[in-house]
Amino acid sequence: SGLLLRLFESSFFDVHLAIGYLKTYSTSIGISHYLVNRLRSFEYEDVEFYWPQLCYLVITRTTPSNALENFILERCQEDSHIAVITLWYLQASLSELAQSPSSEQFGACRRLLNRVQEIIFTDPPTPVPGDDTTAADPLAADSKRKINAPLASFVGIGVLLAAIGMPGLVNATGGMIVEQGRRPELLTKSDDAGDIGLGDAEGGRADEANSGTSAASRLRPGTAPSLSVPSLPMSHSAGNLLGSPATSAHHLSGTTLPGYGLPKPFLSRLLLLQACRSQLDLLRSLQDISTRLVLVPKPARLSSLRAELTVLNHGLPRGCSLGIPHPRKPRRKQARVIRISPSESVVLNSADRAPFVIYVEVLEEDLDFDPDRRSNWEDLRRALREREGLAAPAHAAEAASPSGTAPSCSAAVATSANGHSPAATATLPTQRPRVLAPHDAAAIRERIMSEMMALEEERMERMRSDVQNRSYNASTGVAGKEDNTVVMRAVSKDDPSGAVFAESYTAKTARIRAASPFGHLPNWALLSCIVKTGADLRQEQLAVQLISEFGRIWKEENCPGWVYYFRIMVTSENSGLIETINDSVSVHSLKKNAYARRAEDGTQVFDSYTLYDYFVETYGPINSARYRKAQDAFVESLAAYSVICYLLQLKDRHNGNILVDREGHLIHIDFGFMLSNSPGSIGFEMAPFKLPQDYIDILGGFDSPKFAEFRALFKQCFRDARKHAERIITLVELMQKDSKLPCF
């Protein structure tokens, strides 16, 4: 209608409204195409924030329109990070939908997953001189596929006839008609069967040849190949990669520009695909480390982690991104990973898992895909060598075959990988392996672990002897106090997470940069994150999205309510990365460290220590300017998170799930229980939010001006959130449909 179009064209229309109306008008082909075109006009970061919702919308609401699916594929082609996170999210969703393989949601998820895998794992075909279309668009083969779409054809003919009187009609609707005509469901049964047969005969081998063993290892164990391996066009086969080795060897030799004579879009595409695969390799290696740490005894986990990261640094994939931007510095360009600091990593305390914190050295805004840039030449040479290494065995096998037909590409690749292919040896005599061989890596890991375990045992022995020497002092009569010290050390030794953030992040960054071989580079930066396996982080991701949406609402309304948004990247149905909250520590760790200090000083160990005591110790007397500034920060965060806890029904708010930063803000983490689920499936928590005596003491008591300010700010936050309630409800309703998340 005219009113709806006026809303879409108004200045108030944003990404959130576009997603809401995509959900409402998902069955309308015209409206969905218009809304998707509007999505292309919004800021890149704004659209990326709602990327999980867009992927979930495509999966759960199967409609005649393929506008949103094509939009997701376009972004995957343009951005390596978007392609990777889309692949991870779809894999997690597919494993969840595998219980009903005949459902429409499963079919939509599998189809989209196959297309995304085709984008990531399929090298572009050899470019034809003078034709850059195929090199720039890896899915261009779809436009040449035979289709039989009577409805789209009739509409297209009608538009062409009507264009005589209204020429602008073609530009307005032509793209929509073409996209709908290419929709996979519109293929006839016979044509679709023919395409599948061709994919099985040629595309499966091409995928195996192009991706290699590392690409195959990226697929999660337990996923059926038929659910995830796409059928690729015949033009992507390994025998058609770079032509004959003789004609392509000049691209790899000397110090000249790699790929000289090849189209720039083709070379840029190679760099982008390599970034995708390198990021998948890196994250898979980190997840494997976390899985192996679970099998290691707790005292040896830290040494094992640092040994694993040392080995990983030797084979660290080049030209990859971690996927988490620098805190408070959102960038369009990704940061290039150059090193992981093993000595700074630490294993966090967990009963049945082994999450760990890593500090990653990166070069900010350094990862681009310009083949003319000198810093990308080495990556480009390696990509071309990998392609030629796959093409050479195929040509040699085809020449040796009596019938002239190429054998299975998987066998050729296996022969080349084992080093028994004469053609491969002759073509690449000096090619070095990209990563260490498995037996070499295992030997290095064992040697490093044994050395680090010996050092750890030596350190523990020194600590034990030190405690024994000070366990009793008859002259001072402090035997009981020393016993308390031993007790507190025993309590604290299994929880290193509190000590991780004792040093300021600025000081840690400066110290790591001074010791790093890359610290002299001007765009050097340090990122930190938590690697976690054994837990589904999609509910956590939804919770931090909702909290961030509350923060956006209050910022738009000039409300002083304060929340902290940290990124969570889902890498599978049971793993992911969590951005660390720098310069913060949990209330639980604060109290535990205070008890340990009291035991060291010989004071009363088991006297009550509250958060109010910490504020006085850290920020000075209650009348000082520094304390009042921290008090203001505390009030702003307490009011905001209290409203969020009440509206989202956040439960299990113990001191281990609440952090305090250096400015005095409260920050809530760990949202395993929200909305409808509760610990033990028993809704015993009657308080709408947490407001213990510690918080009231910091505010100055019930009758203090700060407590009255807290009450007023709480009401203001609630009113502003109620004004924009539709923004919160839309996100929850969209993710609630057919969801298996515990909170629903």
XYZ file of C-alpha atoms in Angstrom:
744
model
C 0.000 0.000 0.000
C 0.967 3.637 -0.271
C 1.310 4.036 3.508
C 3.661 1.066 3.711
C 5.801 2.455 0.912
C 5.951 5.831 2.651
C 7.242 4.092 5.778
C 9.871 2.195 3.818
C 11.106 5.402 2.200
C 11.065 7.485 5.390
C 14.155 8.419 7.421
C 12.883 6.342 10.359
C 13.229 3.110 8.442
C 16.233 1.135 9.707
C 17.645 -2.385 9.652
C 15.492 -3.523 12.549
C 12.284 -2.449 10.817
C 13.428 -4.099 7.600
C 13.952 -7.425 9.384
C 10.617 -7.094 11.164
C 8.733 -6.538 7.924
C 10.687 -9.315 6.213
C 9.271 -11.590 8.896
C 5.753 -10.211 8.459
C 5.677 -10.182 4.630
C 7.874 -13.211 4.026
C 5.324 -14.692 1.594
C 5.170 -11.561 -0.583
C 7.778 -11.782 -3.340
C 7.630 -8.115 -4.319
C 7.822 -6.704 -0.782
C 10.612 -9.074 0.240
C 12.717 -8.074 -2.785
C 12.165 -4.399 -2.028
C 13.144 -4.844 1.635
C 16.272 -6.790 0.716
C 17.275 -4.009 -1.669
C 16.895 -1.588 1.235
C 19.152 -3.810 3.331
C 21.887 -3.290 0.747
C 21.732 0.467 1.400
C 22.332 0.271 5.167
C 25.695 0.390 6.914
C 27.620 -2.846 6.760
C 28.086 -3.130 10.547
C 24.365 -2.560 11.214
C 23.397 -5.447 8.944
C 26.108 -7.732 10.349
C 24.718 -7.240 13.873
C 21.478 -8.965 12.833
C 23.167 -11.654 10.750
C 22.027 -14.572 12.982
C 18.438 -13.371 12.617
C 18.731 -13.143 8.828
C 20.119 -16.671 8.585
C 17.453 -17.999 10.925
C 14.755 -16.196 8.944
C 15.803 -17.960 5.737
C 15.820 -21.361 7.437
C 12.579 -21.227 9.403
C 10.356 -19.277 7.019
C 10.511 -21.035 3.684
C 8.775 -18.762 1.183
C 8.416 -18.445 -2.597
C 10.831 -15.508 -2.507
C 14.566 -16.146 -2.679
C 15.569 -12.499 -2.234
C 17.001 -12.915 1.273
C 18.851 -16.108 0.378
C 20.514 -14.387 -2.574
C 21.423 -11.439 -0.360
C 23.163 -13.753 2.131
C 25.086 -15.443 -0.675
C 26.145 -12.071 -2.097
C 27.569 -10.989 1.254
C 29.351 -14.326 1.612
C 31.019 -13.727 -1.748
C 32.081 -10.218 -0.762
C 33.347 -10.800 2.778
C 35.395 -13.738 4.050
C 34.301 -13.241 7.659
C 30.605 -13.233 6.758
C 31.094 -16.406 4.718
C 32.767 -18.181 7.644
C 30.244 -17.216 10.322
C 27.391 -18.103 7.956
C 28.924 -21.519 7.379
C 29.271 -22.114 11.127
C 25.736 -20.978 11.915
C 24.202 -23.119 9.174
C 26.180 -26.177 10.283
C 24.935 -25.712 13.834
C 21.356 -25.332 12.601
C 21.620 -28.333 10.288
C 22.742 -30.603 13.121
C 19.714 -29.425 15.094
C 17.331 -30.049 12.186
C 18.809 -33.448 11.313
C 16.152 -35.153 13.435
C 13.541 -34.212 10.809
C 15.319 -34.491 7.446
C 12.060 -34.363 5.486
C 11.074 -30.922 6.780
C 11.193 -27.790 4.656
C 13.509 -26.129 7.178
C 16.060 -28.911 6.810
C 15.941 -28.662 3.029
C 16.347 -24.873 3.072
C 19.234 -25.062 5.532
C 21.013 -27.795 3.578
C 20.573 -25.954 0.273
C 21.974 -22.709 1.671
C 24.798 -24.534 3.446
C 25.800 -26.241 0.211
C 25.885 -22.902 -1.595
C 28.030 -21.304 1.120
C 30.410 -24.272 1.079
C 30.635 -23.935 -2.680
C 31.665 -20.310 -2.232
C 34.359 -21.142 0.343
C 35.771 -24.468 -0.838
C 35.590 -24.061 -4.612
C 38.362 -22.216 -6.402
C 37.208 -20.038 -9.290
C 37.633 -21.660 -12.713
C 40.461 -20.664 -14.976
C 39.533 -17.265 -16.426
C 38.929 -17.009 -20.144
C 40.957 -14.173 -21.723
C 38.802 -11.086 -21.963
C 36.063 -12.493 -19.680
C 36.183 -11.467 -16.018
C 32.627 -12.483 -15.160
C 33.349 -15.998 -13.981
C 36.392 -14.925 -12.000
C 34.449 -12.274 -10.150
C 31.373 -14.410 -9.462
C 31.974 -18.014 -8.367
C 28.275 -18.735 -8.668
C 27.992 -17.406 -12.196
C 27.473 -20.939 -13.466
C 24.003 -20.847 -11.918
C 22.968 -18.205 -14.423
C 23.759 -20.622 -17.272
C 21.857 -23.540 -15.773
C 18.866 -24.734 -17.742
C 15.664 -23.764 -16.007
C 12.001 -24.260 -16.589
C 10.057 -21.529 -14.795
C 6.807 -20.823 -16.656
C 5.498 -18.277 -14.159
C 8.696 -16.232 -14.141
C 8.863 -16.423 -17.922
C 5.291 -15.181 -18.344
C 5.887 -12.328 -15.929
C 9.097 -11.400 -17.720
C 7.373 -11.347 -21.102
C 4.611 -9.189 -19.652
C 7.136 -6.739 -18.217
C 8.896 -6.441 -21.568
C 5.608 -5.708 -23.314
C 4.576 -3.198 -20.676
C 7.988 -1.506 -20.882
C 6.904 0.002 -24.206
C 4.649 2.357 -22.324
C 6.655 2.468 -19.063
C 10.389 1.995 -19.707
C 11.298 2.204 -15.995
C 9.376 -0.981 -15.278
C 12.234 -3.171 -16.499
C 14.752 -1.635 -14.100
C 12.306 -1.911 -11.225
C 11.313 -5.539 -11.656
C 13.851 -7.104 -14.002
C 16.250 -8.228 -11.298
C 13.480 -9.744 -9.192
C 12.176 -11.780 -12.147
C 15.623 -13.116 -13.025
C 16.350 -14.106 -9.416
C 13.017 -15.849 -9.031
C 13.580 -17.671 -12.312
C 16.843 -19.099 -10.959
C 15.222 -20.371 -7.775
C 16.232 -24.039 -7.339
C 12.682 -25.171 -6.541
C 11.537 -24.011 -10.001
C 13.673 -26.576 -11.789
C 11.796 -29.425 -13.366
C 12.305 -32.865 -11.970
C 14.143 -34.138 -15.013
C 16.495 -31.162 -15.223
C 17.166 -31.253 -11.497
C 17.996 -34.923 -11.674
C 20.366 -34.278 -14.552
C 22.154 -31.558 -12.604
C 22.496 -33.808 -9.580
C 23.952 -36.565 -11.689
C 26.504 -34.197 -13.159
C 27.421 -32.912 -9.704
C 27.929 -36.410 -8.393
C 30.129 -37.346 -11.325
C 32.297 -34.260 -11.528
C 31.509 -31.819 -8.726
C 32.183 -34.206 -5.868
C 35.695 -34.914 -7.124
C 36.273 -31.240 -7.788
C 35.304 -30.340 -4.248
C 37.655 -32.931 -2.857
C 40.481 -31.788 -5.081
C 40.000 -28.105 -4.432
C 39.541 -28.293 -0.699
C 41.998 -31.074 0.104
C 42.258 -32.816 3.430
C 42.243 -29.577 5.390
C 38.915 -28.554 3.858
C 37.434 -31.942 4.600
C 38.609 -31.712 8.194
C 36.737 -28.441 8.573
C 33.432 -30.256 8.380
C 32.278 -31.311 11.805
C 32.659 -34.967 12.740
C 29.420 -36.813 12.594
C 27.916 -34.735 9.797
C 26.826 -36.902 6.918
C 28.631 -36.015 3.701
C 25.358 -35.991 1.815
C 24.112 -33.201 4.032
C 27.026 -30.821 3.598
C 29.180 -31.534 0.549
C 27.835 -29.497 -2.372
C 27.564 -30.580 -5.954
C 29.898 -28.395 -7.964
C 29.793 -27.507 -11.646
C 31.945 -29.438 -14.055
C 33.979 -26.333 -14.843
C 35.535 -26.436 -11.367
C 37.278 -29.763 -11.824
C 40.932 -30.044 -10.841
C 42.090 -30.698 -14.357
C 40.905 -27.237 -15.380
C 42.554 -25.072 -12.761
C 45.508 -23.279 -14.300
C 46.055 -25.032 -17.571
C 49.186 -27.080 -18.072
C 52.005 -26.771 -15.530
C 54.330 -25.507 -18.217
C 52.137 -22.538 -19.036
C 51.521 -21.580 -15.411
C 54.954 -22.030 -13.850
C 55.997 -18.486 -14.676
C 53.395 -17.186 -12.202
C 55.223 -18.774 -9.293
C 58.863 -18.034 -9.952
C 61.058 -15.086 -9.113
C 60.076 -11.919 -7.312
C 57.706 -10.589 -9.948
C 54.059 -9.940 -9.340
C 52.349 -13.315 -8.734
C 49.689 -14.254 -11.244
C 50.967 -11.850 -13.876
C 48.578 -11.852 -16.816
C 45.606 -13.200 -14.846
C 42.567 -10.967 -14.255
C 42.613 -9.005 -11.028
C 39.130 -10.204 -9.921
C 40.369 -13.788 -10.260
C 43.421 -13.138 -8.039
C 41.348 -11.196 -5.498
C 38.971 -14.127 -5.343
C 41.853 -16.477 -4.598
C 42.995 -14.293 -1.700
C 39.482 -14.094 -0.264
C 38.990 -17.859 -0.436
C 42.354 -18.428 1.193
C 41.363 -16.091 4.050
C 38.156 -18.086 4.582
C 39.937 -21.416 4.685
C 42.740 -20.119 6.902
C 40.217 -18.783 9.412
C 38.445 -22.136 9.441
C 41.756 -23.930 9.994
C 42.732 -21.616 12.853
C 39.424 -21.878 14.698
C 39.289 -25.632 14.223
C 42.790 -25.955 15.706
C 41.792 -23.884 18.741
C 38.672 -25.993 19.279
C 40.708 -29.193 19.054
C 43.075 -27.851 21.704
C 40.183 -27.159 24.060
C 38.815 -30.665 23.464
C 42.185 -32.271 24.210
C 42.650 -30.218 27.379
C 39.590 -31.859 28.925
C 41.495 -35.156 28.940
C 44.508 -33.616 30.707
C 44.607 -33.439 34.546
C 43.876 -29.946 35.834
C 47.398 -29.271 37.227
C 48.901 -29.960 33.799
C 46.373 -28.085 31.652
C 48.174 -24.748 31.654
C 51.451 -26.295 30.526
C 49.659 -28.359 27.918
C 47.828 -25.296 26.604
C 51.012 -23.281 26.199
C 52.739 -26.195 24.504
C 49.822 -26.596 22.089
C 49.824 -22.889 21.245
C 53.593 -22.960 20.686
C 53.141 -25.734 18.134
C 50.212 -23.882 16.561
C 52.355 -20.774 16.085
C 54.770 -22.773 13.912
C 51.993 -23.624 11.465
C 49.799 -20.559 11.956
C 47.749 -19.965 8.791
C 48.735 -16.755 7.050
C 46.270 -14.250 5.757
C 43.495 -15.099 8.222
C 41.385 -13.212 10.717
C 40.149 -14.178 14.136
C 36.736 -12.673 13.419
C 36.577 -10.525 16.558
C 37.377 -6.819 15.998
C 39.418 -4.672 18.330
C 37.368 -3.550 21.375
C 35.571 -0.263 20.706
C 37.061 -0.115 17.192
C 34.655 -1.725 14.727
C 36.346 -2.033 11.357
C 35.226 -3.014 7.900
C 38.648 -4.512 7.167
C 39.582 -7.505 9.256
C 42.757 -7.676 11.329
C 45.419 -10.113 10.147
C 46.506 -12.688 12.755
C 50.294 -12.863 13.037
C 50.978 -14.601 16.363
C 49.343 -16.094 19.471
C 51.187 -15.425 22.704
C 51.559 -18.818 24.469
C 52.990 -17.474 27.731
C 49.978 -15.204 28.342
C 47.298 -17.835 27.793
C 45.480 -19.273 30.777
C 42.966 -22.050 31.376
C 39.796 -20.883 33.109
C 38.204 -22.750 35.960
C 35.460 -25.130 34.831
C 34.069 -28.346 36.258
C 33.722 -30.412 33.080
C 35.192 -28.237 30.299
C 38.480 -26.506 29.564
C 37.851 -22.980 28.252
C 40.939 -20.854 27.908
C 41.924 -17.262 27.241
C 44.289 -16.422 24.400
C 45.992 -13.168 23.457
C 46.324 -12.776 19.701
C 48.689 -10.335 18.025
C 47.152 -8.828 14.906
C 47.778 -6.129 12.334
C 44.769 -3.826 12.218
C 43.082 -3.173 8.873
C 45.740 -5.276 7.178
C 43.662 -8.069 5.686
C 42.499 -7.094 2.233
C 42.399 -8.910 -1.076
C 44.292 -6.562 -3.361
C 46.663 -8.674 -5.509
C 48.758 -5.586 -6.318
C 49.635 -5.049 -2.663
C 53.119 -6.345 -1.889
C 52.136 -7.766 1.531
C 49.680 -10.091 -0.250
C 52.180 -11.456 -2.756
C 53.356 -14.320 -0.565
C 49.775 -15.375 0.168
C 48.972 -15.179 -3.528
C 52.000 -17.280 -4.488
C 50.986 -19.943 -2.015
C 47.418 -19.973 -3.322
C 48.651 -20.382 -6.879
C 51.057 -23.139 -5.832
C 48.242 -25.004 -4.108
C 46.104 -24.761 -7.245
C 48.973 -25.941 -9.452
C 49.741 -28.743 -7.012
C 46.202 -29.988 -7.536
C 46.191 -29.461 -11.280
C 49.549 -31.100 -12.081
C 48.679 -34.644 -10.871
C 45.394 -34.476 -12.773
C 47.161 -33.577 -16.035
C 49.802 -36.244 -15.519
C 47.183 -38.903 -14.806
C 45.104 -37.853 -17.801
C 48.136 -38.085 -20.093
C 49.050 -41.521 -18.746
C 45.528 -42.893 -19.037
C 45.097 -45.100 -22.152
C 41.482 -44.122 -22.584
C 42.215 -40.436 -22.204
C 39.836 -40.045 -19.275
C 41.087 -38.674 -15.993
C 40.907 -40.970 -12.988
C 39.424 -39.973 -9.695
C 40.840 -36.681 -8.492
C 40.833 -37.899 -4.905
C 43.325 -40.609 -5.805
C 45.529 -38.105 -7.609
C 45.467 -35.764 -4.650
C 46.270 -38.589 -2.260
C 49.211 -39.627 -4.437
C 50.488 -36.067 -4.548
C 50.103 -35.659 -0.818
C 52.123 -38.811 -0.165
C 54.922 -37.551 -2.369
C 54.777 -40.399 -4.924
C 53.755 -38.336 -7.928
C 56.643 -37.690 -10.356
C 54.723 -34.921 -12.047
C 54.116 -33.115 -8.787
C 57.765 -33.455 -7.814
C 58.968 -32.127 -11.144
C 56.595 -29.182 -11.131
C 57.146 -28.038 -7.539
C 60.671 -29.116 -6.563
C 61.095 -26.530 -3.826
C 57.576 -26.335 -2.447
C 57.529 -26.441 1.341
C 54.574 -27.816 3.302
C 52.287 -25.152 4.660
C 52.102 -26.807 8.089
C 54.129 -29.333 9.977
C 53.619 -33.004 9.291
C 51.484 -34.740 11.941
C 54.339 -36.819 13.335
C 56.654 -33.792 13.489
C 54.013 -31.721 15.244
C 53.367 -34.525 17.732
C 57.091 -34.870 18.481
C 57.500 -31.136 19.021
C 54.394 -31.035 21.198
C 55.630 -33.896 23.369
C 59.063 -32.331 23.826
C 57.691 -28.906 24.718
C 55.083 -30.356 27.060
C 57.681 -32.436 28.903
C 59.936 -29.406 29.366
C 57.101 -27.165 30.528
C 55.766 -29.848 32.860
C 59.215 -30.148 34.430
C 59.341 -26.398 34.988
C 55.829 -26.424 36.426
C 56.713 -29.232 38.846
C 59.817 -27.324 39.922
C 57.759 -24.216 40.592
C 55.149 -26.136 42.578
C 57.877 -27.806 44.618
C 59.322 -24.410 45.512
C 55.896 -23.213 46.597
C 55.327 -26.298 48.755
C 58.699 -25.944 50.458
C 58.037 -22.244 51.066
C 54.716 -23.044 52.736
C 56.284 -25.741 54.907
C 59.051 -23.407 56.076
C 56.505 -20.830 57.174
C 53.891 -23.197 58.526
C 54.874 -22.683 62.148
C 56.535 -19.760 63.955
C 56.737 -20.266 67.707
C 58.182 -16.847 68.486
C 55.280 -14.942 66.955
C 52.571 -17.531 67.601
C 51.018 -17.282 64.175
C 50.685 -21.004 63.468
C 46.945 -20.712 63.121
C 47.260 -17.798 60.734
C 49.740 -19.695 58.560
C 47.343 -22.612 58.481
C 44.678 -20.243 57.229
C 47.098 -19.068 54.534
C 47.594 -22.621 53.356
C 43.842 -23.147 53.305
C 43.195 -20.017 51.265
C 45.921 -20.887 48.785
C 44.406 -24.325 48.357
C 41.030 -22.711 47.719
C 42.405 -20.255 45.169
C 44.910 -22.330 43.232
C 42.259 -23.924 40.989
C 40.803 -20.579 39.921
C 43.393 -18.589 37.951
C 40.695 -16.608 36.163
C 40.661 -13.926 38.826
C 44.394 -13.311 38.499
C 44.233 -12.976 34.716
C 42.767 -9.471 34.878
C 44.851 -8.213 37.812
C 47.143 -6.416 35.352
C 45.615 -3.595 33.359
C 45.010 -4.356 29.730
C 47.047 -1.326 28.680
C 50.060 -2.518 30.671
C 49.683 -6.055 29.371
C 49.480 -4.805 25.795
C 52.631 -2.718 26.216
C 54.515 -5.632 27.797
C 53.510 -8.107 25.083
C 54.310 -5.608 22.348
C 57.788 -4.994 23.762
C 58.541 -8.728 23.686
C 56.907 -9.434 20.333
C 58.978 -9.713 17.139
C 56.166 -7.816 15.385
C 55.730 -5.082 18.002
C 57.555 -2.481 15.910
C 54.857 -2.476 13.241
C 52.672 0.647 13.439
C 49.337 -1.151 13.084
C 50.143 -3.840 15.669
C 47.326 -4.533 18.143
C 46.368 -7.124 20.733
C 43.075 -9.004 20.848
C 41.910 -11.410 23.505
C 39.099 -13.943 23.545
C 37.896 -17.081 25.299
C 37.833 -20.345 23.371
C 35.000 -22.516 24.650
C 33.803 -25.980 23.637
C 31.129 -28.288 24.986
C 28.423 -25.599 25.189
C 25.907 -24.164 22.728
C 26.538 -20.409 22.657
C 23.585 -19.440 20.476
C 21.470 -18.524 23.496
C 24.362 -16.470 24.883
C 24.633 -14.742 21.522
C 20.912 -13.900 21.562
C 21.180 -12.547 25.119
C 24.046 -10.167 24.349
C 22.186 -9.013 21.222
C 19.147 -8.162 23.326
C 21.282 -6.385 25.907
C 22.952 -4.391 23.143
C 19.531 -3.483 21.738
C 18.537 -2.140 25.165
C 21.728 -0.084 25.168
C 20.944 1.339 21.727
C 17.453 2.314 22.841
C 18.747 4.146 25.912
C 21.425 5.895 23.886
C 18.819 7.116 21.374
C 16.651 8.386 24.226
C 19.610 10.110 25.956
C 19.133 7.861 28.969
C 22.269 7.374 31.130
C 21.626 3.647 31.516
C 24.890 1.786 30.778
C 25.458 -1.746 29.437
C 28.467 -3.465 27.871
C 28.213 -5.301 24.575
C 30.727 -8.048 23.900
C 30.756 -10.268 20.837
C 30.067 -13.997 20.816
C 30.936 -15.944 17.682
C 29.222 -19.318 17.297
C 31.488 -21.823 15.525
C 29.315 -24.945 15.912
C 26.427 -26.292 17.942
C 28.800 -26.843 20.895
C 31.667 -24.355 20.546
C 32.473 -20.711 19.968
C 34.574 -17.665 20.773
C 33.713 -15.097 23.441
C 35.255 -11.643 23.450
C 36.911 -10.917 26.776
C 35.842 -7.935 28.867
C 39.168 -6.289 29.551
C 40.017 -4.639 32.868
C 37.236 -6.419 34.726
C 37.008 -9.152 37.345
C 34.148 -11.101 38.886
C 32.814 -10.191 42.314
C 33.552 -13.767 43.389
C 37.235 -13.404 42.491
C 37.428 -10.027 44.215
C 36.246 -11.495 47.494
C 38.410 -14.574 47.189
C 41.524 -12.508 46.518
C 40.689 -10.258 49.465
C 40.487 -13.273 51.776
C 43.817 -14.539 50.451
C 45.464 -11.130 51.077
C 44.119 -11.045 54.604
C 45.566 -14.478 55.223
C 48.934 -13.290 53.927
C 48.846 -10.211 56.161
C 47.813 -12.190 59.231
C 44.532 -10.345 59.733
C 41.140 -11.928 60.347
C 40.654 -14.219 57.384
C 37.020 -15.102 57.682
C 35.629 -11.658 58.445
C 32.995 -10.564 55.968
C 34.346 -8.771 52.907
C 31.804 -6.972 50.762
C 31.782 -5.153 47.452
C 31.487 -1.918 49.424
C 34.852 -2.689 51.064
C 36.358 -3.157 47.608
C 35.044 0.224 46.448
C 36.526 1.948 49.479
C 39.879 0.201 49.050
C 40.034 0.904 45.324
C 38.490 4.363 44.958
C 39.194 5.926 48.358
C 36.904 7.484 51.004
C 33.235 7.851 50.208
C 33.529 11.645 50.000
C 36.401 11.630 47.501
C 35.866 12.620 43.872
C 37.192 9.275 42.649
C 34.717 7.326 44.773
C 31.813 9.480 43.625
C 32.768 8.965 39.993
C 32.847 5.181 40.521
C 29.544 5.453 42.392
C 27.930 7.215 39.427
C 29.169 4.487 37.090
C 27.827 1.865 39.478
C 24.367 3.483 39.573
C 24.117 3.761 35.777
C 25.005 0.100 35.218
C 23.000 -1.210 38.179
C 19.782 0.463 36.999
C 20.236 -0.711 33.403
C 21.034 -4.326 34.220
C 18.270 -4.459 36.847
C 15.694 -3.554 34.189
C 17.191 -6.108 31.802
C 17.176 -8.841 34.451
C 13.526 -8.079 35.159
C 12.354 -7.989 31.532
C 14.442 -10.895 30.219
C 14.113 -12.911 33.435
C 17.853 -13.447 33.773
C 18.444 -15.990 36.510
C 21.391 -17.559 38.310
C 22.875 -14.140 39.065
C 25.590 -15.245 41.497
C 28.849 -13.372 42.091
C 30.704 -15.422 39.487
C 28.389 -14.097 36.749
C 28.753 -10.417 37.668
C 31.887 -8.453 36.824
C 33.197 -5.084 37.973
C 35.386 -3.019 35.669
C 37.984 -0.443 36.657
C 35.501 2.424 36.396
C 33.035 0.814 38.804
C 30.457 -0.494 36.301
C 28.665 -3.784 36.857
C 28.663 -6.168 33.882
C 26.550 -9.333 33.699
C 27.746 -12.436 31.850
C 26.688 -16.093 31.457
C 23.069 -16.112 30.298
C 22.321 -19.814 30.405
C 19.048 -19.189 32.222
C 16.718 -16.553 30.799
C 13.106 -16.094 29.745
C 11.383 -19.434 30.403
C 14.138 -21.737 31.722
C 15.508 -21.826 35.267
C 18.261 -23.709 37.103
C 16.986 -27.200 37.766
C 13.775 -26.327 35.867
C 12.445 -24.855 39.107
C 11.459 -21.194 39.159
C 12.468 -20.594 42.760
C 13.982 -17.127 42.222
C 11.293 -14.726 43.312
C 13.310 -11.469 43.234
C 12.925 -9.610 39.929
C 16.609 -8.582 39.996
C 19.597 -8.753 42.310
C 19.926 -5.949 44.867
C 21.908 -7.246 47.881
C 23.057 -5.225 50.870
C 26.473 -4.737 49.234
C 24.905 -2.640 46.475
C 22.795 -0.620 48.884
C 25.879 0.181 50.993
C 27.716 1.474 47.927
C 24.754 3.747 47.181
C 24.837 5.050 50.756
C 21.763 3.321 52.199
C 18.045 3.416 51.493
C 17.671 7.078 52.478
C 20.681 8.363 50.516
C 20.437 10.663 47.464
C 22.202 8.040 45.334
C 19.587 5.424 46.141
C 16.865 7.881 45.103
C 18.842 8.517 41.913
C 18.975 4.774 41.307
C 15.199 4.477 41.664
C 14.579 7.371 39.267
C 17.022 5.992 36.700
C 15.448 2.548 36.969
C 12.047 4.032 36.111
C 13.485 6.039 33.221
C 15.190 2.967 31.758
C 11.967 1.010 32.027
C 9.873 3.725 30.356
C 12.323 4.155 27.484
C 12.490 0.412 26.924
C 8.688 0.174 26.960
C 8.510 2.915 24.316
C 10.570 0.707 21.961
C 9.265 -2.642 23.159
C 8.628 -3.793 19.588
C 12.357 -3.832 18.877
C 12.968 -6.325 21.673
C 9.847 -8.390 20.979
C 10.676 -8.717 17.273
C 14.083 -10.258 17.983
C 12.629 -12.707 20.498
C 9.680 -13.720 18.295
C 11.890 -14.171 15.245
C 14.290 -16.502 17.076
C 11.467 -18.293 18.912
C 9.862 -19.938 15.877
C 10.635 -23.689 15.890
C 13.599 -22.989 18.168
C 15.221 -25.600 20.371
C 17.062 -23.103 22.542
C 16.508 -23.794 26.263
C 15.149 -20.291 26.880
C 12.121 -21.039 24.630
